[in-house]
PDB file of C-alpha atoms and ligand atoms in Angstrom:
ATOM      1  CA  MET A   1      77.624  29.629 -29.466  1.00  0.00           C
ATOM      2  CA  LYS A   2      74.735  27.810 -27.785  1.00  0.00           C
ATOM      3  CA  LYS A   3      72.367  26.222 -30.285  1.00  0.00           C
ATOM      4  CA  LEU A   4      68.724  25.287 -29.789  1.00  0.00           C
ATOM      5  CA  ASN A   5      69.817  21.733 -29.010  1.00  0.00           C
ATOM      6  CA  ASP A   6      72.096  22.945 -26.216  1.00  0.00           C
ATOM      7  CA  LEU A   7      69.249  24.982 -24.712  1.00  0.00           C
ATOM      8  CA  MET A   8      66.949  21.943 -24.853  1.00  0.00           C
ATOM      9  CA  THR A   9      69.633  19.872 -23.128  1.00  0.00           C
ATOM     10  CA  MET A  10      69.993  22.544 -20.432  1.00  0.00           C
ATOM     11  CA  LYS A  11      66.267  22.267 -19.706  1.00  0.00           C
ATOM     12  CA  GLN A  12      66.444  18.470 -19.609  1.00  0.00           C
ATOM     13  CA  ASN A  13      69.413  18.591 -17.211  1.00  0.00           C
ATOM     14  CA  GLY A  14      67.869  21.269 -15.015  1.00  0.00           C
ATOM     15  CA  THR A  15      70.641  23.750 -15.909  1.00  0.00           C
ATOM     16  CA  LYS A  16      69.036  27.182 -15.640  1.00  0.00           C
ATOM     17  CA  ILE A  17      69.241  29.432 -18.701  1.00  0.00           C
ATOM     18  CA  SER A  18      70.174  33.128 -18.406  1.00  0.00           C
ATOM     19  CA  MET A  19      68.873  35.715 -20.838  1.00  0.00           C
ATOM     20  CA  MET A  20      69.477  39.486 -20.850  1.00  0.00           C
ATOM     21  CA  THR A  21      68.477  42.282 -23.174  1.00  0.00           C
ATOM     22  CA  ALA A  22      71.102  44.137 -25.227  1.00  0.00           C
ATOM     23  CA  TYR A  23      70.266  46.539 -28.019  1.00  0.00           C
ATOM     24  CA  ASP A  24      73.633  47.874 -29.087  1.00  0.00           C
ATOM     25  CA  TYR A  25      77.279  46.978 -29.723  1.00  0.00           C
ATOM     26  CA  PRO A  26      78.833  47.759 -26.305  1.00  0.00           C
ATOM     27  CA  SER A  27      76.103  46.170 -24.178  1.00  0.00           C
ATOM     28  CA  ALA A  28      75.994  43.064 -26.378  1.00  0.00           C
ATOM     29  CA  LYS A  29      79.774  42.787 -25.984  1.00  0.00           C
ATOM     30  CA  GLN A  30      79.402  43.001 -22.199  1.00  0.00           C
ATOM     31  CA  VAL A  31      76.586  40.463 -22.059  1.00  0.00           C
ATOM     32  CA  GLU A  32      78.569  38.031 -24.217  1.00  0.00           C
ATOM     33  CA  ALA A  33      81.703  38.545 -22.096  1.00  0.00           C
ATOM     34  CA  ALA A  34      79.632  37.842 -18.961  1.00  0.00           C
ATOM     35  CA  GLY A  35      78.793  34.411 -20.359  1.00  0.00           C
ATOM     36  CA  ILE A  36      75.032  34.964 -20.458  1.00  0.00           C
ATOM     37  CA  ASP A  37      73.361  32.235 -22.505  1.00  0.00           C
ATOM     38  CA  ILE A  38      70.967  34.293 -24.654  1.00  0.00           C
ATOM     39  CA  ILE A  39      70.723  37.941 -25.727  1.00  0.00           C
ATOM     40  CA  LEU A  40      67.266  39.411 -26.261  1.00  0.00           C
ATOM     41  CA  VAL A  41      67.047  42.441 -28.519  1.00  0.00           C
ATOM     42  CA  GLY A  42      63.771  43.391 -26.881  1.00  0.00           C
ATOM     43  CA  ASP A  43      61.306  45.988 -28.055  1.00  0.00           C
ATOM     44  CA  SER A  44      61.646  47.341 -24.489  1.00  0.00           C
ATOM     45  CA  LEU A  45      64.354  49.394 -26.220  1.00  0.00           C
ATOM     46  CA  GLY A  46      61.548  51.760 -27.182  1.00  0.00           C
ATOM     47  CA  MET A  47      61.194  52.674 -23.528  1.00  0.00           C
ATOM     48  CA  THR A  48      64.737  52.248 -22.184  1.00  0.00           C
ATOM     49  CA  VAL A  49      66.754  53.846 -24.990  1.00  0.00           C
ATOM     50  CA  LEU A  50      64.298  55.658 -27.279  1.00  0.00           C
ATOM     51  CA  GLY A  51      62.249  57.321 -24.543  1.00  0.00           C
ATOM     52  CA  TYR A  52      58.757  56.263 -25.627  1.00  0.00           C
ATOM     53  CA  ASP A  53      56.194  55.611 -22.898  1.00  0.00           C
ATOM     54  CA  SER A  54      55.377  52.169 -24.314  1.00  0.00           C
ATOM     55  CA  THR A  55      56.738  49.654 -26.841  1.00  0.00           C
ATOM     56  CA  VAL A  56      53.900  50.396 -29.278  1.00  0.00           C
ATOM     57  CA  TYR A  57      55.919  53.021 -31.206  1.00  0.00           C
ATOM     58  CA  VAL A  58      58.875  50.775 -32.007  1.00  0.00           C
ATOM     59  CA  THR A  59      59.124  49.899 -35.725  1.00  0.00           C
ATOM     60  CA  LEU A  60      60.474  46.902 -37.609  1.00  0.00           C
ATOM     61  CA  ASN A  61      63.290  49.130 -38.901  1.00  0.00           C
ATOM     62  CA  ASP A  62      64.171  50.086 -35.296  1.00  0.00           C
ATOM     63  CA  MET A  63      64.415  46.394 -34.383  1.00  0.00           C
ATOM     64  CA  ILE A  64      66.578  45.625 -37.425  1.00  0.00           C
ATOM     65  CA  HIS A  65      68.876  48.578 -36.680  1.00  0.00           C
ATOM     66  CA  HIS A  66      69.412  47.484 -33.058  1.00  0.00           C
ATOM     67  CA  GLY A  67      69.474  43.782 -33.863  1.00  0.00           C
ATOM     68  CA  ARG A  68      72.344  44.260 -36.290  1.00  0.00           C
ATOM     69  CA  ALA A  69      74.319  46.297 -33.729  1.00  0.00           C
ATOM     70  CA  ALA A  70      73.806  43.612 -31.061  1.00  0.00           C
ATOM     71  CA  ARG A  71      74.952  40.906 -33.474  1.00  0.00           C
ATOM     72  CA  ARG A  72      78.166  42.825 -34.204  1.00  0.00           C
ATOM     73  CA  GLY A  73      78.826  43.028 -30.455  1.00  0.00           C
ATOM     74  CA  ALA A  74      77.981  39.394 -29.737  1.00  0.00           C
ATOM     75  CA  PRO A  75      78.894  37.205 -32.712  1.00  0.00           C
ATOM     76  CA  GLU A  76      79.074  34.107 -30.472  1.00  0.00           C
ATOM     77  CA  THR A  77      75.807  34.396 -28.529  1.00  0.00           C
ATOM     78  CA  PHE A  78      72.331  33.046 -29.300  1.00  0.00           C
ATOM     79  CA  ILE A  79      70.328  36.167 -30.163  1.00  0.00           C
ATOM     80  CA  VAL A  80      66.536  36.558 -30.107  1.00  0.00           C
ATOM     81  CA  VAL A  81      64.975  39.684 -31.673  1.00  0.00           C
ATOM     82  CA  ASP A  82      61.448  40.910 -30.876  1.00  0.00           C
ATOM     83  CA  MET A  83      58.829  41.341 -33.596  1.00  0.00           C
ATOM     84  CA  PRO A  84      57.472  44.818 -32.733  1.00  0.00           C
ATOM     85  CA  PHE A  85      53.864  46.004 -32.433  1.00  0.00           C
ATOM     86  CA  GLY A  86      52.112  46.180 -35.820  1.00  0.00           C
ATOM     87  CA  SER A  87      54.552  43.822 -37.532  1.00  0.00           C
ATOM     88  CA  VAL A  88      52.365  40.803 -36.702  1.00  0.00           C
ATOM     89  CA  GLY A  89      48.612  40.254 -36.744  1.00  0.00           C
ATOM     90  CA  VAL A  90      47.905  42.162 -39.954  1.00  0.00           C
ATOM     91  CA  SER A  91      47.765  39.332 -42.513  1.00  0.00           C
ATOM     92  CA  MET A  92      49.669  36.093 -42.895  1.00  0.00           C
ATOM     93  CA  ALA A  93      51.487  37.421 -45.965  1.00  0.00           C
ATOM     94  CA  ALA A  94      52.540  40.704 -44.354  1.00  0.00           C
ATOM     95  CA  ASP A  95      53.448  39.003 -41.059  1.00  0.00           C
ATOM     96  CA  MET A  96      55.593  36.435 -42.841  1.00  0.00           C
ATOM     97  CA  GLN A  97      57.412  39.074 -44.869  1.00  0.00           C
ATOM     98  CA  ASN A  98      58.189  40.952 -41.654  1.00  0.00           C
ATOM     99  CA  ALA A  99      59.342  37.802 -39.854  1.00  0.00           C
ATOM    100  CA  VAL A 100      61.647  36.830 -42.711  1.00  0.00           C
ATOM    101  CA  ARG A 101      63.064  40.355 -42.949  1.00  0.00           C
ATOM    102  CA  LEU A 102      63.797  40.574 -39.232  1.00  0.00           C
ATOM    103  CA  TYR A 103      65.386  37.122 -39.085  1.00  0.00           C
ATOM    104  CA  ARG A 104      67.474  37.574 -42.220  1.00  0.00           C
ATOM    105  CA  GLU A 105      68.601  41.182 -41.843  1.00  0.00           C
ATOM    106  CA  THR A 106      69.659  40.856 -38.194  1.00  0.00           C
ATOM    107  CA  ALA A 107      71.260  37.401 -38.517  1.00  0.00           C
ATOM    108  CA  ALA A 108      69.436  36.551 -35.292  1.00  0.00           C
ATOM    109  CA  ASP A 109      69.055  32.958 -34.119  1.00  0.00           C
ATOM    110  CA  ALA A 110      65.331  33.372 -33.451  1.00  0.00           C
ATOM    111  CA  ILE A 111      62.574  35.954 -33.473  1.00  0.00           C
ATOM    112  CA  LYS A 112      60.083  36.493 -30.628  1.00  0.00           C
ATOM    113  CA  ILE A 113      56.346  36.997 -31.111  1.00  0.00           C
ATOM    114  CA  GLU A 114      53.988  38.323 -28.419  1.00  0.00           C
ATOM    115  CA  GLY A 115      50.588  36.672 -28.104  1.00  0.00           C
ATOM    116  CA  ALA A 116      48.650  33.696 -29.431  1.00  0.00           C
ATOM    117  CA  HIS A 117      49.715  33.847 -33.109  1.00  0.00           C
ATOM    118  CA  PHE A 118      49.986  30.097 -33.466  1.00  0.00           C
ATOM    119  CA  GLU A 119      49.333  29.907 -37.222  1.00  0.00           C
ATOM    120  CA  LEU A 120      52.114  32.455 -37.793  1.00  0.00           C
ATOM    121  CA  ILE A 121      54.475  30.482 -35.541  1.00  0.00           C
ATOM    122  CA  SER A 122      53.644  27.377 -37.534  1.00  0.00           C
ATOM    123  CA  GLN A 123      54.252  29.096 -40.911  1.00  0.00           C
ATOM    124  CA  CYS A 124      57.602  30.436 -39.669  1.00  0.00           C
ATOM    125  CA  ARG A 125      58.588  26.961 -38.518  1.00  0.00           C
ATOM    126  CA  LEU A 126      57.688  25.568 -41.930  1.00  0.00           C
ATOM    127  CA  ILE A 127      60.156  27.833 -43.739  1.00  0.00           C
ATOM    128  CA  GLY A 128      62.847  27.547 -41.070  1.00  0.00           C
ATOM    129  CA  VAL A 129      62.478  30.652 -38.923  1.00  0.00           C
ATOM    130  CA  PRO A 130      62.829  29.705 -35.213  1.00  0.00           C
ATOM    131  CA  VAL A 131      60.192  31.469 -33.099  1.00  0.00           C
ATOM    132  CA  VAL A 132      60.131  32.218 -29.368  1.00  0.00           C
ATOM    133  CA  SER A 133      56.557  32.644 -28.127  1.00  0.00           C
ATOM    134  CA  HIS A 134      55.913  35.351 -25.500  1.00  0.00           C
ATOM    135  CA  LEU A 135      52.787  34.809 -23.348  1.00  0.00           C
ATOM    136  CA  GLY A 136      51.309  36.142 -20.100  1.00  0.00           C
ATOM    137  CA  LEU A 137      51.856  39.896 -19.813  1.00  0.00           C
ATOM    138  CA  THR A 138      52.459  41.063 -23.385  1.00  0.00           C
ATOM    139  CA  PRO A 139      53.486  44.747 -23.179  1.00  0.00           C
ATOM    140  CA  GLN A 140      52.468  45.520 -26.780  1.00  0.00           C
ATOM    141  CA  SER A 141      48.873  45.069 -25.540  1.00  0.00           C
ATOM    142  CA  VAL A 142      49.334  47.652 -22.771  1.00  0.00           C
ATOM    143  CA  GLY A 143      46.277  49.504 -24.105  1.00  0.00           C
ATOM    144  CA  ILE A 144      44.143  46.479 -23.304  1.00  0.00           C
ATOM    145  CA  MET A 145      45.794  44.655 -20.389  1.00  0.00           C
ATOM    146  CA  GLY A 146      47.939  47.334 -18.775  1.00  0.00           C
ATOM    147  CA  TYR A 147      51.063  46.067 -17.000  1.00  0.00           C
ATOM    148  CA  SER A 148      49.283  43.931 -14.417  1.00  0.00           C
ATOM    149  CA  VAL A 149      50.023  40.348 -13.446  1.00  0.00           C
ATOM    150  CA  GLN A 150      48.160  37.958 -15.784  1.00  0.00           C
ATOM    151  CA  ALA A 151      46.310  34.637 -15.382  1.00  0.00           C
ATOM    152  CA  LYS A 152      45.214  35.259 -11.814  1.00  0.00           C
ATOM    153  CA  SER A 153      41.964  33.253 -12.005  1.00  0.00           C
ATOM    154  CA  LYS A 154      41.709  29.504 -12.404  1.00  0.00           C
ATOM    155  CA  ALA A 155      40.021  29.884 -15.798  1.00  0.00           C
ATOM    156  CA  ALA A 156      42.677  32.300 -17.054  1.00  0.00           C
ATOM    157  CA  ALA A 157      45.429  30.013 -15.744  1.00  0.00           C
ATOM    158  CA  GLU A 158      43.908  27.053 -17.583  1.00  0.00           C
ATOM    159  CA  GLN A 159      43.754  29.139 -20.764  1.00  0.00           C
ATOM    160  CA  LEU A 160      47.400  30.196 -20.481  1.00  0.00           C
ATOM    161  CA  LEU A 161      48.456  26.569 -20.011  1.00  0.00           C
ATOM    162  CA  GLN A 162      46.557  25.681 -23.172  1.00  0.00           C
ATOM    163  CA  GLU A 163      48.154  28.576 -25.061  1.00  0.00           C
ATOM    164  CA  ALA A 164      51.609  27.445 -23.973  1.00  0.00           C
ATOM    165  CA  GLN A 165      50.866  23.957 -25.241  1.00  0.00           C
ATOM    166  CA  ALA A 166      49.483  25.382 -28.491  1.00  0.00           C
ATOM    167  CA  ALA A 167      52.674  27.426 -28.946  1.00  0.00           C
ATOM    168  CA  GLU A 168      54.779  24.307 -28.532  1.00  0.00           C
ATOM    169  CA  LYS A 169      52.529  22.361 -30.906  1.00  0.00           C
ATOM    170  CA  ALA A 170      52.810  25.143 -33.508  1.00  0.00           C
ATOM    171  CA  GLY A 171      56.572  24.715 -33.373  1.00  0.00           C
ATOM    172  CA  ALA A 172      57.803  27.458 -31.026  1.00  0.00           C
ATOM    173  CA  VAL A 173      61.374  26.709 -29.948  1.00  0.00           C
ATOM    174  CA  MET A 174      61.144  28.536 -26.617  1.00  0.00           C
ATOM    175  CA  LEU A 175      58.587  30.313 -24.454  1.00  0.00           C
ATOM    176  CA  VAL A 176      58.869  33.571 -22.511  1.00  0.00           C
ATOM    177  CA  LEU A 177      56.358  33.887 -19.666  1.00  0.00           C
ATOM    178  CA  GLU A 178      55.960  37.384 -18.233  1.00  0.00           C
ATOM    179  CA  ALA A 179      54.232  38.419 -14.982  1.00  0.00           C
ATOM    180  CA  VAL A 180      52.236  35.299 -14.184  1.00  0.00           C
ATOM    181  CA  PRO A 181      51.731  33.421 -10.891  1.00  0.00           C
ATOM    182  CA  SER A 182      54.780  31.332  -9.966  1.00  0.00           C
ATOM    183  CA  ASP A 183      52.856  28.084  -9.456  1.00  0.00           C
ATOM    184  CA  LEU A 184      51.331  28.386 -12.927  1.00  0.00           C
ATOM    185  CA  ALA A 185      54.728  29.146 -14.507  1.00  0.00           C
ATOM    186  CA  ALA A 186      56.131  26.070 -12.755  1.00  0.00           C
ATOM    187  CA  LEU A 187      53.310  23.888 -14.075  1.00  0.00           C
ATOM    188  CA  ILE A 188      53.755  25.210 -17.626  1.00  0.00           C
ATOM    189  CA  SER A 189      57.531  24.667 -17.447  1.00  0.00           C
ATOM    190  CA  ARG A 190      56.955  21.050 -16.418  1.00  0.00           C
ATOM    191  CA  THR A 191      54.287  20.507 -19.066  1.00  0.00           C
ATOM    192  CA  VAL A 192      55.971  21.774 -22.234  1.00  0.00           C
ATOM    193  CA  THR A 193      59.238  20.284 -23.515  1.00  0.00           C
ATOM    194  CA  ILE A 194      60.644  23.587 -24.874  1.00  0.00           C
ATOM    195  CA  PRO A 195      62.650  25.871 -22.524  1.00  0.00           C
ATOM    196  CA  VAL A 196      60.509  28.378 -20.603  1.00  0.00           C
ATOM    197  CA  ILE A 197      62.199  31.676 -19.709  1.00  0.00           C
ATOM    198  CA  GLY A 198      60.447  33.657 -16.988  1.00  0.00           C
ATOM    199  CA  ILE A 199      60.290  37.345 -16.073  1.00  0.00           C
ATOM    200  CA  GLY A 200      58.158  37.960 -13.016  1.00  0.00           C
ATOM    201  CA  ALA A 201      57.206  34.286 -13.185  1.00  0.00           C
ATOM    202  CA  GLY A 202      58.964  32.846 -10.143  1.00  0.00           C
ATOM    203  CA  ILE A 203      61.958  30.571  -9.645  1.00  0.00           C
ATOM    204  CA  ASP A 204      60.722  27.343 -11.245  1.00  0.00           C
ATOM    205  CA  THR A 205      60.955  28.260 -14.942  1.00  0.00           C
ATOM    206  CA  ASP A 206      63.853  26.886 -17.015  1.00  0.00           C
ATOM    207  CA  GLY A 207      65.531  30.287 -17.120  1.00  0.00           C
ATOM    208  CA  GLN A 208      65.257  33.984 -16.314  1.00  0.00           C
ATOM    209  CA  VAL A 209      65.345  37.158 -18.378  1.00  0.00           C
ATOM    210  CA  LEU A 210      65.774  40.766 -17.227  1.00  0.00           C
ATOM    211  CA  VAL A 211      66.272  44.096 -18.961  1.00  0.00           C
ATOM    212  CA  TYR A 212      69.933  45.246 -18.992  1.00  0.00           C
ATOM    213  CA  HIS A 213      68.974  48.830 -18.175  1.00  0.00           C
ATOM    214  CA  ASP A 214      66.986  47.673 -15.127  1.00  0.00           C
ATOM    215  CA  VAL A 215      69.753  45.398 -13.845  1.00  0.00           C
ATOM    216  CA  LEU A 216      72.341  48.192 -14.049  1.00  0.00           C
ATOM    217  CA  GLN A 217      69.973  50.896 -12.791  1.00  0.00           C
ATOM    218  CA  TYR A 218      70.111  52.719 -16.094  1.00  0.00           C
ATOM    219  CA  ALA A 219      66.311  52.872 -16.298  1.00  0.00           C
ATOM    220  CA  THR A 220      65.271  55.564 -13.882  1.00  0.00           C
ATOM    221  CA  GLU A 221      61.503  55.270 -14.304  1.00  0.00           C
ATOM    222  CA  HIS A 222      59.089  53.010 -12.382  1.00  0.00           C
ATOM    223  CA  ARG A 223      60.639  49.642 -11.618  1.00  0.00           C
ATOM    224  CA  PRO A 224      58.506  46.465 -11.903  1.00  0.00           C
ATOM    225  CA  LYS A 225      58.557  44.188  -8.835  1.00  0.00           C
ATOM    226  CA  PHE A 226      60.513  41.488 -10.677  1.00  0.00           C
ATOM    227  CA  VAL A 227      63.568  43.700 -11.244  1.00  0.00           C
ATOM    228  CA  LYS A 228      66.671  43.024  -9.166  1.00  0.00           C
ATOM    229  CA  VAL A 229      69.287  45.759  -9.469  1.00  0.00           C
ATOM    230  CA  TYR A 230      72.823  44.306  -9.701  1.00  0.00           C
ATOM    231  CA  GLY A 231      74.803  47.392 -10.679  1.00  0.00           C
ATOM    232  CA  ASP A 232      74.768  51.163 -10.496  1.00  0.00           C
ATOM    233  CA  PHE A 233      75.084  53.385 -13.538  1.00  0.00           C
ATOM    234  CA  THR A 234      73.728  56.420 -11.683  1.00  0.00           C
ATOM    235  CA  THR A 235      77.309  57.507 -10.860  1.00  0.00           C
ATOM    236  CA  GLY A 236      77.483  58.287 -14.567  1.00  0.00           C
ATOM    237  CA  ILE A 237      75.495  61.453 -13.902  1.00  0.00           C
ATOM    238  CA  GLU A 238      78.109  62.647 -11.379  1.00  0.00           C
ATOM    239  CA  ALA A 239      80.861  61.987 -13.913  1.00  0.00           C
ATOM    240  CA  LEU A 240      79.065  64.043 -16.567  1.00  0.00           C
ATOM    241  CA  HIS A 241      78.567  66.871 -14.070  1.00  0.00           C
ATOM    242  CA  GLN A 242      82.273  66.845 -13.261  1.00  0.00           C
ATOM    243  CA  PHE A 243      83.161  67.099 -16.978  1.00  0.00           C
ATOM    244  CA  HIS A 244      80.812  70.047 -17.273  1.00  0.00           C
ATOM    245  CA  GLN A 245      82.397  71.784 -14.242  1.00  0.00           C
ATOM    246  CA  GLU A 246      85.957  71.216 -15.455  1.00  0.00           C
ATOM    247  CA  VAL A 247      85.191  72.616 -18.894  1.00  0.00           C
ATOM    248  CA  ARG A 248      83.445  75.630 -17.383  1.00  0.00           C
ATOM    249  CA  LEU A 249      86.384  76.280 -15.017  1.00  0.00           C
ATOM    250  CA  GLY A 250      88.994  75.766 -17.756  1.00  0.00           C
ATOM    251  CA  GLN A 251      90.478  72.730 -15.955  1.00  0.00           C
ATOM    252  CA  PHE A 252      89.929  70.244 -18.746  1.00  0.00           C
ATOM    253  CA  PRO A 253      92.023  69.314 -20.674  1.00  0.00           C
ATOM    254  CA  SER A 254      95.035  69.208 -18.355  1.00  0.00           C
ATOM    255  CA  ASP A 255      98.506  68.382 -19.824  1.00  0.00           C
ATOM    256  CA  ASP A 256      97.863  64.623 -19.779  1.00  0.00           C
ATOM    257  CA  TYR A 257      95.173  65.014 -22.390  1.00  0.00           C
ATOM    258  CA  ILE A 258      96.985  67.406 -24.757  1.00  0.00           C
ATOM    259  CA  TYR A 259      99.165  66.446 -27.777  1.00  0.00           C
ATOM    260  CA  ASN A 260     102.671  67.721 -27.047  1.00  0.00           C
ATOM    261  CA  ILE A 261     103.298  69.177 -30.513  1.00  0.00           C
ATOM    262  CA  LYS A 262     103.947  72.762 -31.513  1.00  0.00           C
ATOM    263  CA  VAL A 263     103.724  73.816 -35.121  1.00  0.00           C
ATOM    264  CA  LEU A 264     103.955  77.624 -34.848  1.00  0.00           C
ATOM    265  CA  GLY A 265     107.637  78.189 -33.787  1.00  0.00           C
ATOM    266  CA  GLU A 266     110.299  80.845 -34.563  1.00  0.00           C
ATOM    267  CA  GLU A 267     111.801  78.914 -37.449  1.00  0.00           C
ATOM    268  CA  HIS A 268     109.987  77.657 -40.476  1.00  0.00           C
ATOM    269  CA  ASP A 269     111.143  75.189 -43.163  1.00  0.00           C
TER     270      ASP A 269
HETATM  271  N1  MHF B   1      62.806  48.885 -18.337  1.00  0.00           N
HETATM  272  C1  MHF B   1      61.882  47.992 -18.720  1.00  0.00           C
HETATM  273  N2  MHF B   1      61.816  46.790 -18.091  1.00  0.00           N
HETATM  274  C2  MHF B   1      60.889  45.873 -18.453  1.00  0.00           C
HETATM  275  O1  MHF B   1      60.871  44.773 -17.848  1.00  0.00           O
HETATM  276  C3  MHF B   1      59.998  46.180 -19.522  1.00  0.00           C
HETATM  277  C4  MHF B   1      60.127  47.436 -20.158  1.00  0.00           C
HETATM  278  N3  MHF B   1      61.057  48.317 -19.732  1.00  0.00           N
HETATM  279  N4  MHF B   1      59.355  47.797 -21.202  1.00  0.00           N
HETATM  280  C5  MHF B   1      58.511  46.786 -21.819  1.00  0.00           C
HETATM  281  C6  MHF B   1      57.962  45.900 -20.814  1.00  0.00           C
HETATM  282  C7  MHF B   1      56.991  46.559 -19.859  1.00  0.00           C
HETATM  283  N5  MHF B   1      57.125  45.707 -18.703  1.00  0.00           N
HETATM  284  C8  MHF B   1      56.501  45.921 -17.481  1.00  0.00           C
HETATM  285  C9  MHF B   1      56.252  47.186 -17.023  1.00  0.00           C
HETATM  286  C10 MHF B   1      55.675  47.388 -15.781  1.00  0.00           C
HETATM  287  C11 MHF B   1      55.325  46.295 -15.000  1.00  0.00           C
HETATM  288  C12 MHF B   1      54.712  46.540 -13.664  1.00  0.00           C
HETATM  289  O2  MHF B   1      54.984  47.529 -13.041  1.00  0.00           O
HETATM  290  N6  MHF B   1      53.888  45.613 -13.140  1.00  0.00           N
HETATM  291  C13 MHF B   1      53.334  45.725 -11.815  1.00  0.00           C
HETATM  292  C14 MHF B   1      52.330  44.604 -11.613  1.00  0.00           C
HETATM  293  C15 MHF B   1      51.370  44.949 -10.512  1.00  0.00           C
HETATM  294  C16 MHF B   1      50.343  43.849 -10.302  1.00  0.00           C
HETATM  295  O3  MHF B   1      49.586  43.521 -11.231  1.00  0.00           O
HETATM  296  O4  MHF B   1      50.296  43.322  -9.179  1.00  0.00           O
HETATM  297  C17 MHF B   1      54.448  45.634 -10.755  1.00  0.00           C
HETATM  298  O5  MHF B   1      54.346  46.306  -9.744  1.00  0.00           O
HETATM  299  O6  MHF B   1      55.410  44.870 -10.960  1.00  0.00           O
HETATM  300  C18 MHF B   1      55.549  45.015 -15.467  1.00  0.00           C
HETATM  301  C19 MHF B   1      56.142  44.822 -16.718  1.00  0.00           C
HETATM  302  C20 MHF B   1      58.159  44.717 -18.905  1.00  0.00           C
HETATM  303  N7  MHF B   1      58.980  45.305 -19.940  1.00  0.00           N
HETATM  304  C1  KIV B   2      60.886  41.957 -21.113  1.00  0.00           C
HETATM  305  C2  KIV B   2      61.357  41.088 -22.238  1.00  0.00           C
HETATM  306  C3  KIV B   2      60.825  39.682 -22.139  1.00  0.00           C
HETATM  307  C4  KIV B   2      60.990  41.699 -23.568  1.00  0.00           C
HETATM  308  O1  KIV B   2      60.175  41.240 -24.328  1.00  0.00           O
HETATM  309  C5  KIV B   2      61.676  42.962 -23.935  1.00  0.00           C
HETATM  310  O2  KIV B   2      62.701  43.317 -23.313  1.00  0.00           O
HETATM  311  O3  KIV B   2      61.208  43.601 -24.879  1.00  0.00           O
HETATM  312 MG1   MG B   3      59.518  42.639 -25.776  1.00  0.00          MG
END
């Protein structure tokens, strides 16, 4: 398994880091088998697999449930689990209890926190919980910022750079930058020493993350500009339709799928 040190070395050597979401046992197994460096148990699961229209409804228990499943599927991969909406920003005591619970109960390698919660990051660091900071577009704040590209003015860009530096100073072990101008993401990646993983942040970050269900065309809703589709799960619908037809027509199961045993014969013991 890659450790934090290995990821730091990858940044220093210019070896790009791959990260992909996985929220359950089979997808985590696939992502690990594909050799992807980091698994993110993202709160995007609220939208892709729970059917909510935002990540706001995802609970800490949801994240623990999925985080544990992903860990069982990928015992040898560095796993990051998202702190969901409402589990941070309430009080330092409550936030810390949630952070410890998520980290401990999922056996994750790090937790991820959206937004400028630098004191919380620092407190986590102090007790040994590795934190990934997530800045730029932070989907839990959809009610305030929507899903638009962030840091588009010079002032906002300067502020994001400062936040990235503050996250590093607070002890964040990695940074996720979402939907920000590519030149700014490049500057931030050069400025901080921790690995910067981009999504909609251009080519010059230290790594890239995408959502599994986007990559395999499992998510059928609106597709953000940064999504590249690499696979096609839509044929799954045709397969399900064929099963339905064969059952309806009495064609399934054919002999191949039937146990060749008879128990009701002429003779009985
Ligand atoms: N399936 C999925 N993929 C994701 O990447 C994702 C989720 N769900 N759920 C949680 C958040 C929400 N995310 C989103 C959702 C929409 C856009 C989006 O459509 N953005 C516009 C920006 C337009 C602009 O400001 O110019 C786009 O067209 O890309 C971006 C990120 C990223 N995360
Ligand atoms: C989009 C990524 C960075 C994320 O936070 C998620 O999948 O929840
Ligand atoms: Mg997330």
